[in-house]
Short mmCIF file of C-alpha atoms in Angstrom, two decimals:
data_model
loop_
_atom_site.label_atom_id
_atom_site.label_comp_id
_atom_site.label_asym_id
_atom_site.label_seq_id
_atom_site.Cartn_x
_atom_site.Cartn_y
_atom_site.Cartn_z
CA UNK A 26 -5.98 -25.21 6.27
CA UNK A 27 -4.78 -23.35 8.86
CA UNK A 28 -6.81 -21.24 11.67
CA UNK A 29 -6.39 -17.64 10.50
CA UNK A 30 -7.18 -18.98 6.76
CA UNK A 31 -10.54 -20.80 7.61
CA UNK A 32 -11.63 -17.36 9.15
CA UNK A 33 -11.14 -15.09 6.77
CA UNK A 34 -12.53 -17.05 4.01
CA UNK A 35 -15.69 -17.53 6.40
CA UNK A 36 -15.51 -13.34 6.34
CA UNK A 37 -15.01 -13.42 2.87
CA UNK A 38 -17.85 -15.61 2.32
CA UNK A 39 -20.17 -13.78 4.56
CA UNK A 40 -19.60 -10.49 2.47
CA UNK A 41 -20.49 -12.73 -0.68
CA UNK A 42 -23.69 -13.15 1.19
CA UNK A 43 -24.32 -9.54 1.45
CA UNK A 44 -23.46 -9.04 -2.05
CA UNK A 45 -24.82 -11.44 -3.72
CA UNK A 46 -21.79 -12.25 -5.40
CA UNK A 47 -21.42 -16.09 -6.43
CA UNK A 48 -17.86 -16.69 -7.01
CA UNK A 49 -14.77 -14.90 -6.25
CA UNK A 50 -11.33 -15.45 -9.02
CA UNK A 51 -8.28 -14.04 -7.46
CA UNK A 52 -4.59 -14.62 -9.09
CA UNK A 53 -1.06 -14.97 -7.31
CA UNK A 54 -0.32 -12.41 -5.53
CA UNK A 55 -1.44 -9.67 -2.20
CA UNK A 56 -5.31 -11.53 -2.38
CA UNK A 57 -3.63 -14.60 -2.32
CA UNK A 58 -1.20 -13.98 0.44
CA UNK A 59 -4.13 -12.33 2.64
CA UNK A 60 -5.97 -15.12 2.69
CA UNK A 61 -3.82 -18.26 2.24
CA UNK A 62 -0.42 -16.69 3.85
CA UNK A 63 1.27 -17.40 0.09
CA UNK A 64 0.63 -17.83 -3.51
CA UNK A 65 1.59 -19.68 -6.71
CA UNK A 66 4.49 -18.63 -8.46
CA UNK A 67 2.97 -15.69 -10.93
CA UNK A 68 3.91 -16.46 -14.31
CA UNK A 69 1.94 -16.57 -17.99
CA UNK A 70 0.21 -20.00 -16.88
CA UNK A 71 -3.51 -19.04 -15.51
CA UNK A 72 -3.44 -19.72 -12.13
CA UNK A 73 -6.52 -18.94 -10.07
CA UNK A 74 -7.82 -19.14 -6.42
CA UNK A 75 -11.81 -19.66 -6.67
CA UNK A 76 -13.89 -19.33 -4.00
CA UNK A 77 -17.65 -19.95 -4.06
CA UNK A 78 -20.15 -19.65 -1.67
CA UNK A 79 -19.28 -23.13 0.21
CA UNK A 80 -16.22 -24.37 -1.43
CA UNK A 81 -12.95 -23.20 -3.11
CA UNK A 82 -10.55 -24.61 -5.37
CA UNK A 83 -7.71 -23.80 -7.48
CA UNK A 84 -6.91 -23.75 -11.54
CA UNK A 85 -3.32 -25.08 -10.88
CA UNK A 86 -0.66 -25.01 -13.72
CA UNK A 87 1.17 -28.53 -13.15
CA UNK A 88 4.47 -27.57 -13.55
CA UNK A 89 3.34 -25.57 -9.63
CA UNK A 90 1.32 -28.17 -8.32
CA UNK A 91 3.91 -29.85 -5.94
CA UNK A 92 5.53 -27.08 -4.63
CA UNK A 93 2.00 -25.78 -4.00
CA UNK A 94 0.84 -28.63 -2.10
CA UNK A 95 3.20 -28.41 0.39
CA UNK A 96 1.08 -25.27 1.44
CA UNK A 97 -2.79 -25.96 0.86
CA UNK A 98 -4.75 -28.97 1.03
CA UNK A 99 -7.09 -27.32 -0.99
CA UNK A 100 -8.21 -28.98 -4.50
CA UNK A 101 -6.33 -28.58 -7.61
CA UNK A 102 -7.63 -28.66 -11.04
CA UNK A 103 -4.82 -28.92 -12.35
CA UNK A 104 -3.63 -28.74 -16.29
CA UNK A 105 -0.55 -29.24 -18.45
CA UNK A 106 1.11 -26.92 -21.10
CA UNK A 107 0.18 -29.91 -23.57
CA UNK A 108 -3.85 -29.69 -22.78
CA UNK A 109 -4.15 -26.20 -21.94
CA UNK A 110 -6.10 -24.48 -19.02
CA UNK A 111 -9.64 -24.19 -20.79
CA UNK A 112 -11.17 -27.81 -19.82
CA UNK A 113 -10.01 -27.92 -16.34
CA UNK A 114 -11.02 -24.57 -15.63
CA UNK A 115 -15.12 -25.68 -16.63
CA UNK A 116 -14.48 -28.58 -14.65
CA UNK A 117 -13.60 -26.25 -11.29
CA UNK A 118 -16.65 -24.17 -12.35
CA UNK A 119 -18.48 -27.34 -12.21
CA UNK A 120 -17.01 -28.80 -8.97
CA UNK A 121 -17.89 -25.66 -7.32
CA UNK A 122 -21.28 -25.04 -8.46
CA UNK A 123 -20.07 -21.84 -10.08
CA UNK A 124 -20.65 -22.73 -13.45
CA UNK A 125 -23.16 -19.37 -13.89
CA UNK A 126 -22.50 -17.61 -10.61
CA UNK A 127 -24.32 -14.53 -11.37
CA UNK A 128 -22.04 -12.02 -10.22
CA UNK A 129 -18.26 -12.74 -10.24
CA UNK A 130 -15.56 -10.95 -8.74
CA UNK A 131 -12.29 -10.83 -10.26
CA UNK A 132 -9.30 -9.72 -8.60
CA UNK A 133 -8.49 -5.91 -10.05
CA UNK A 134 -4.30 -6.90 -10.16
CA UNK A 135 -4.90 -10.40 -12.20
CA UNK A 136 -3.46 -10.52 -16.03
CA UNK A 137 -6.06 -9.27 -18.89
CA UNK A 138 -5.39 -12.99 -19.99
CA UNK A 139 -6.78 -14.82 -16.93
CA UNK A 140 -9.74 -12.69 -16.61
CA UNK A 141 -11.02 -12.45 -20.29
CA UNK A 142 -10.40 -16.90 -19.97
CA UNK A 143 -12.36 -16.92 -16.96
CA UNK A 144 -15.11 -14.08 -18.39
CA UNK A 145 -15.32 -16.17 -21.64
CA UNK A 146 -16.40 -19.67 -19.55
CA UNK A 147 -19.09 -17.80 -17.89
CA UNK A 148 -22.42 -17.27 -19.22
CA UNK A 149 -22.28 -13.83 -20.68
CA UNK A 150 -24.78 -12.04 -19.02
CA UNK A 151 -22.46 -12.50 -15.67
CA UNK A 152 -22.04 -9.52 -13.52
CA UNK A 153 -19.28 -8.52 -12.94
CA UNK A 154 -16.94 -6.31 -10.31
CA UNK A 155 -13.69 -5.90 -8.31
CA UNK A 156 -12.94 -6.72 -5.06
CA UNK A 157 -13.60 -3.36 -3.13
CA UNK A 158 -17.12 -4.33 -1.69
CA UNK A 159 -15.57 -7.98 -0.54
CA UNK A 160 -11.99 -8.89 -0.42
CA UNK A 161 -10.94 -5.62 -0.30
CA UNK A 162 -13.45 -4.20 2.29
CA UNK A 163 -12.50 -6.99 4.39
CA UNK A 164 -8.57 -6.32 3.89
CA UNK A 165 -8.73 -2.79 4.84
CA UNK A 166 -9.61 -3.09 8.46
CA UNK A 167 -6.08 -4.77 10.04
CA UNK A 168 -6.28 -7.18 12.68
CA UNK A 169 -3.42 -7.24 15.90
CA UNK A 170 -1.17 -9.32 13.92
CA UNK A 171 -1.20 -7.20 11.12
CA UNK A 172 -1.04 -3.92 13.34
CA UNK A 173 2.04 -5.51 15.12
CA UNK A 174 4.14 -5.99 12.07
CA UNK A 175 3.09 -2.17 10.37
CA UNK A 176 4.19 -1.14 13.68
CA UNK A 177 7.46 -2.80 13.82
CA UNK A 178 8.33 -1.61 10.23
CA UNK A 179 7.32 1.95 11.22
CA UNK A 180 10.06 1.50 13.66
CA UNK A 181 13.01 0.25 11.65
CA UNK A 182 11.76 2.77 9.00
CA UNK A 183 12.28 5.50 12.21
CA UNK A 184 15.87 4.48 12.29
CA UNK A 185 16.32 4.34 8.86
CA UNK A 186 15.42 8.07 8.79
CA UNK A 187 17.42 8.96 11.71
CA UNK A 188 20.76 7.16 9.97
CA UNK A 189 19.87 9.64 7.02
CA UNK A 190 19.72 12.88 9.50
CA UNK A 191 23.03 11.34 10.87
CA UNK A 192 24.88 11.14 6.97
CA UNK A 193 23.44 14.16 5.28
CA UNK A 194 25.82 16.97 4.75
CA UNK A 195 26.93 19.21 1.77
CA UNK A 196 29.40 17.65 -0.78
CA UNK A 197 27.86 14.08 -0.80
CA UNK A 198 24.79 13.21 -3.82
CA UNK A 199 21.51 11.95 -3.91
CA UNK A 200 22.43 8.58 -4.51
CA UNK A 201 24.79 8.57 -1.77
CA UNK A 202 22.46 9.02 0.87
CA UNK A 203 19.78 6.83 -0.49
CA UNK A 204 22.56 4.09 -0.33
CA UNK A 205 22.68 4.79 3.95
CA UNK A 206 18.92 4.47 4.14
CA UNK A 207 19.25 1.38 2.03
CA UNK A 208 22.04 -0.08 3.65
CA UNK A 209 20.23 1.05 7.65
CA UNK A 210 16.91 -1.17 6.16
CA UNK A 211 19.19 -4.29 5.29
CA UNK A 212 21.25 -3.87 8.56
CA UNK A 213 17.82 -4.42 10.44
CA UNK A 214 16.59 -7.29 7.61
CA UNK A 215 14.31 -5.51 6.23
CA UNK A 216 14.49 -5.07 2.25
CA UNK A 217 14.70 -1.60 1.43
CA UNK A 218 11.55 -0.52 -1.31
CA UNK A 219 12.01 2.88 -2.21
CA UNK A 220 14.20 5.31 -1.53
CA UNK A 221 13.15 9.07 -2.45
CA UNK A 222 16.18 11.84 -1.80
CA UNK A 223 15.45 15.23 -3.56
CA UNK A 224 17.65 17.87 -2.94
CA UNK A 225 16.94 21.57 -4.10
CA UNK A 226 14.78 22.15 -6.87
CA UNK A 227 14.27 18.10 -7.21
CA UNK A 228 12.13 17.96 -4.28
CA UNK A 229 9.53 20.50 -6.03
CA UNK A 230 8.66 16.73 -8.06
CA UNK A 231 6.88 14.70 -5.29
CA UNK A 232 8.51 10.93 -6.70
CA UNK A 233 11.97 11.98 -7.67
CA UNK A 234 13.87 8.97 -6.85
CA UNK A 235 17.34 9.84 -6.09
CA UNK A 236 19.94 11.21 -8.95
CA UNK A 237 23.99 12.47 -9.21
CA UNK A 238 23.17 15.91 -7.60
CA UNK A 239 25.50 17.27 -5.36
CA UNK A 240 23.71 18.28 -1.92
CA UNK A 241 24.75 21.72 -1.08
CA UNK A 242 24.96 24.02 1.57
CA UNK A 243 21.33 25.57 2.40
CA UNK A 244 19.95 22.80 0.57
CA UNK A 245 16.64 21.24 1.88
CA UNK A 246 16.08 17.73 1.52
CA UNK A 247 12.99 15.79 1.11
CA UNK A 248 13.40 12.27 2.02
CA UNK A 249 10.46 9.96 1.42
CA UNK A 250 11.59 6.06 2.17
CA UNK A 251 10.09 2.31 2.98
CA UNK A 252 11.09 -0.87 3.68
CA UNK A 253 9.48 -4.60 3.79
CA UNK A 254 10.19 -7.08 6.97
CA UNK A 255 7.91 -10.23 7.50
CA UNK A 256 5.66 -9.55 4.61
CA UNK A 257 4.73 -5.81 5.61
CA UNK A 258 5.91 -2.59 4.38
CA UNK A 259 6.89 1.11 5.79
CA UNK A 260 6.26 4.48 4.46
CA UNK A 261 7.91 7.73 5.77
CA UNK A 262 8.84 11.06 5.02
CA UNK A 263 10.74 13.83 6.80
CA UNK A 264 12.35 16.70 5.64
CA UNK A 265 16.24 17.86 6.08
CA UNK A 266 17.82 20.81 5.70
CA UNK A 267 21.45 21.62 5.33
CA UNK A 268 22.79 24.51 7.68
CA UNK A 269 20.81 27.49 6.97
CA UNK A 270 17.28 27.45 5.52
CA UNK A 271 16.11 28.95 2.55
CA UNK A 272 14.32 32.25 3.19
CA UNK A 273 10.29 31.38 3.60
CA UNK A 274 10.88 27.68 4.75
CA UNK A 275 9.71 27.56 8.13
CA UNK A 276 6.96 29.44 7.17
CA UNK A 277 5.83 26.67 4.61
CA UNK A 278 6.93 24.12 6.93
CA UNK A 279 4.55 25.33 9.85
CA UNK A 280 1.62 25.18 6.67
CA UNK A 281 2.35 21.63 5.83
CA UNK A 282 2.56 20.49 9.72
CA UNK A 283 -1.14 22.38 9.97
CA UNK A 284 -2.15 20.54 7.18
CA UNK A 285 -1.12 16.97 8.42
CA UNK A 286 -2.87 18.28 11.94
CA UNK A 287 -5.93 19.07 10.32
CA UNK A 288 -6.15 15.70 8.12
CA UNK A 289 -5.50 14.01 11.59
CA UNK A 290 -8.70 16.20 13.64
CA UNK A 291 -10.88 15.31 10.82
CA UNK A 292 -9.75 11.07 10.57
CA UNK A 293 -12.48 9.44 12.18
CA UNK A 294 -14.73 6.82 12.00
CA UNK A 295 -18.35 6.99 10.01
CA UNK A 296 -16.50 10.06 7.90
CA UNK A 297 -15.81 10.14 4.05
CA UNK A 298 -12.44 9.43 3.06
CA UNK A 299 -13.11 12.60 0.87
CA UNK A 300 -13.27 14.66 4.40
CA UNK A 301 -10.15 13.74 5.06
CA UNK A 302 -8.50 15.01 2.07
CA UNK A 303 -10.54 18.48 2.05
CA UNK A 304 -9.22 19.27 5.87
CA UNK A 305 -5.48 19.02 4.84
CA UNK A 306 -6.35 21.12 1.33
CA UNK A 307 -8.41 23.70 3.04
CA UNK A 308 -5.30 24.70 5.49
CA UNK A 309 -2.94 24.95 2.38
CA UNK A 310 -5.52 26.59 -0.30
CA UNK A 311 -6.06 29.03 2.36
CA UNK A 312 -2.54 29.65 2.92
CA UNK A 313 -2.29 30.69 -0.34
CA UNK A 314 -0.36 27.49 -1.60
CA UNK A 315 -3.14 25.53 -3.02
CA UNK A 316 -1.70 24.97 -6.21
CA UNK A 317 1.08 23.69 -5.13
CA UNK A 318 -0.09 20.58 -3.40
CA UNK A 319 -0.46 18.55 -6.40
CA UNK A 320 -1.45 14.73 -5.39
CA UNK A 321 -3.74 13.05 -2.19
CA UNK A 322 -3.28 13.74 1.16
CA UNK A 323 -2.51 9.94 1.80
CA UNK A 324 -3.39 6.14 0.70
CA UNK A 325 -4.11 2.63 2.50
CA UNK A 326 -1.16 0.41 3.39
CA UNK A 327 -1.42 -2.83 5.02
CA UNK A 328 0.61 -5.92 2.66
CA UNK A 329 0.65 -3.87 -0.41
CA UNK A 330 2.25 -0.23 0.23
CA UNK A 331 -0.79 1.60 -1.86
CA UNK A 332 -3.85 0.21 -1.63
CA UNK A 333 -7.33 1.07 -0.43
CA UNK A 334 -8.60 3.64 1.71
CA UNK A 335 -7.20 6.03 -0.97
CA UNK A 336 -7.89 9.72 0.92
CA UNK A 337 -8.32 11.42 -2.46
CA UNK A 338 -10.77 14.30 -2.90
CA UNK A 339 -13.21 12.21 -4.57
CA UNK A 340 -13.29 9.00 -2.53
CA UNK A 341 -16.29 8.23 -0.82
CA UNK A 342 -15.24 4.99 0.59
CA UNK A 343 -16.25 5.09 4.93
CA UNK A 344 -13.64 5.09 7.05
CA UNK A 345 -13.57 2.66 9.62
CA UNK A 346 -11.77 1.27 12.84
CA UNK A 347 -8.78 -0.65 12.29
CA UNK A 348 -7.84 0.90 8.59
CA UNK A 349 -4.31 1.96 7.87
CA UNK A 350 -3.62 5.07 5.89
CA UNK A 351 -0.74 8.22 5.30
CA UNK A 352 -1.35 11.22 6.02
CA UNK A 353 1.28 12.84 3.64
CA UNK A 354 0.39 16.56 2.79
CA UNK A 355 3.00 18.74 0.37
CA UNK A 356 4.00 21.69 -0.85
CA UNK A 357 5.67 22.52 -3.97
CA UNK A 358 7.52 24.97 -5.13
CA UNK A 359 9.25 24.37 -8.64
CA UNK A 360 12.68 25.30 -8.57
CA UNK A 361 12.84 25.99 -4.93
CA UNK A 362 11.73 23.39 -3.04
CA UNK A 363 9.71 20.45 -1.88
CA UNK A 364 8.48 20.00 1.65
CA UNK A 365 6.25 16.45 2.26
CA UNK A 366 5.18 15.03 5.64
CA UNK A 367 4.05 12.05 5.94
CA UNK A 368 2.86 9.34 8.62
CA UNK A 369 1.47 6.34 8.46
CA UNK A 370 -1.76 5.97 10.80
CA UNK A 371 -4.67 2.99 11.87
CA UNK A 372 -7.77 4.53 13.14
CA UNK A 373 -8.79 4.16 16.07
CA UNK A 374 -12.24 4.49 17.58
CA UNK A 375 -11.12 8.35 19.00
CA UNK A 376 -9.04 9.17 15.73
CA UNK A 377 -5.71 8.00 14.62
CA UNK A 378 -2.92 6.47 16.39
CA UNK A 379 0.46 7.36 14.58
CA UNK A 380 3.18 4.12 13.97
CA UNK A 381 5.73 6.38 13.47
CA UNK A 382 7.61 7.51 17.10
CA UNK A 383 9.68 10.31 15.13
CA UNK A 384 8.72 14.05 15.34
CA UNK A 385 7.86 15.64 11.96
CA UNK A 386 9.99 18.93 12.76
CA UNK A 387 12.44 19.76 10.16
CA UNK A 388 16.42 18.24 10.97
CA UNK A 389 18.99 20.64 10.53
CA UNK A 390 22.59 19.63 9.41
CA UNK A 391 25.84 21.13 10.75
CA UNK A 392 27.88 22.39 7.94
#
């Protein structure tokens, strides 16, 4: 087991402590990787990491237990397609002391299937939650080495944006410039995620992908876009226009940079996520344009590219040091046009520190 892996399970552990949870199920997949650096291959076969208070082991399908091994020594229990998963799963519980933990976390992205199997070979009056208050409170505060690698996909995802400003012009589609941003993320290894081009009216809906409409002349272009290197994603969005703006875009523009501004001023540790989200709304509501901005202002990154801190209007959850989040107020306008800005941040102590090196101003295309 290596260094970073025997220290955040001892984190992980310690937050069990705290809340009194007694055994901790998470499947293949962003859990996994945070804390062992890999997973299982995900398939139908239940396959689960459990942790209790001072051991862990894993339900191992056999047809994965060799490749596995050559990345954990931790225990298998393993079990065949001809026995079935139920009897070595009570003898894990057993090994572990877990057999009636009294609360039990399960991991919230696991299949129905392996929860209600591990749920039905606990006693039923176990407790029961997701990871937020555990796993998921400890994953939301990055370390260096995670910082490190959101800030070198920030920068590829820089140039990927600039090649975009450097292809967009009147005559060529949607799809056609989503293919440069795609083909700028492979150029630099990274493997391109998403890809959101909407010209015209088709920016007014905030995940258009990218479609067969012409860009024209006067056109403005929201371009939303990420990209995965080393196991850690990018999110960014800028906005284009093609030679002349529409009348009443810079105006809306300005809004939509005050908004981001304001969402940034009010980012800081020991406030509600919830805070947050009200500071960017209040500078667009009072613009007038409050029904226009139609989602958050922004949600957590780190090795998924949503996950918690959500800044929603509701969320209560306490921002902290070291979290990663967007800050990605929009505005709306069906039939006209869509204008999104969006960085990706980590808080620091004094407020946030921006990955992203590229300005949010507007880039205007010679026709």
């Amino acid at each position: 087991m290596n260094e970073q892996t025997k220290t955040r399970l001892a984190a992980l552990r310690a937050r069990m402590t705290e809340t009194g949870t007694g055994l901790i199920a998470i499947a293949p997949g962003s859990h996994m990787d945070w804390i062992l650096g890999f997973h299982p291959h995900p398939d139908e076969r239940p396959c689960l990491l459990l942790i209790a208070p001072e051991s862990e082991a894993f339900l191992m399908p056999a047809l994965n237990a060799e490749g596995t091994r050559e990345h954990t020594d931790i225990d298998f229990y393993s079990w065949s397609d001809a026995e079935g998963p139920v009897q070595a799963l009570r003898t894990a519980l057993s090994g572990l002391g877990a057999g009636e933990p009294g609360r039990v976390v399960l991991d919230e992205t696991m299949r129905a299937d392996f929860a209600l199997l591990l749920l039905d070979n606990l006693p039923p009056d176990t407790a029961r939650d997701f990871t937020l208050g555990t796993l998921g409170a400890l994953r939301m505060r990055k370390d260096r080495g995670e910082y490190e690698l959101l800030k070198m996909n920030a920068a590829i995802a820089d140039r990927a944006m600039q090649a975009a400003f450097s292809k967009v012009r009147p005559g060529m589609t949607e799809k056609e410039l989503a293919a440069e941003i795609r083909a700028h993320f492979s150029s630099e290894g990274a493997a391109p995620a998403f890809w959101i081009v909407g010209a015209g009216g088709n920016g007014a809906f905030p995940h258009h992908s990218a479609s067969d409409r012409v860009i024209e002349e006067g056109d403005v272009v929201v371009i939303d876009i990420g990209g995965r290197k080393q196991g850690f994603p990018s999110d960014i969005t800028r906005m284009a226009v093609v030679g002349r703006p529409p009348e009443g875009y810079g105006q809306i523009h300005t809004i939509v940079e005050k908004a981001v501004q304001a969402a940034m001023k009010a980012a800081r540790p020991g406030v509600q996520a919830k805070e947050v989200d009200a500071a960017a709304r209040k500078v667009i509501t009072d613009a007038g344009y409050g029904e226009y901005f139609v989602h958050r202002t922004g949600h957590g990154m780190g090795i998924d590219g949503h996950e918690p801190p959500h800044i929603t209007a509701t969320s209560e959850t306490i921002l902290e040091e070291g979290m990663v989040f967007s800050i990605e107020p929009g505005i709306y306008l069906p039939g006209r046009f869509g204008i999104r800005l969006e960085d990706i941040v980590i808080l620091r102590a004094d407020g946030p520190e921006v990955l992203s090196s590229l300005p949010r101003e507007v880039y205007v295309a010679k026709v």
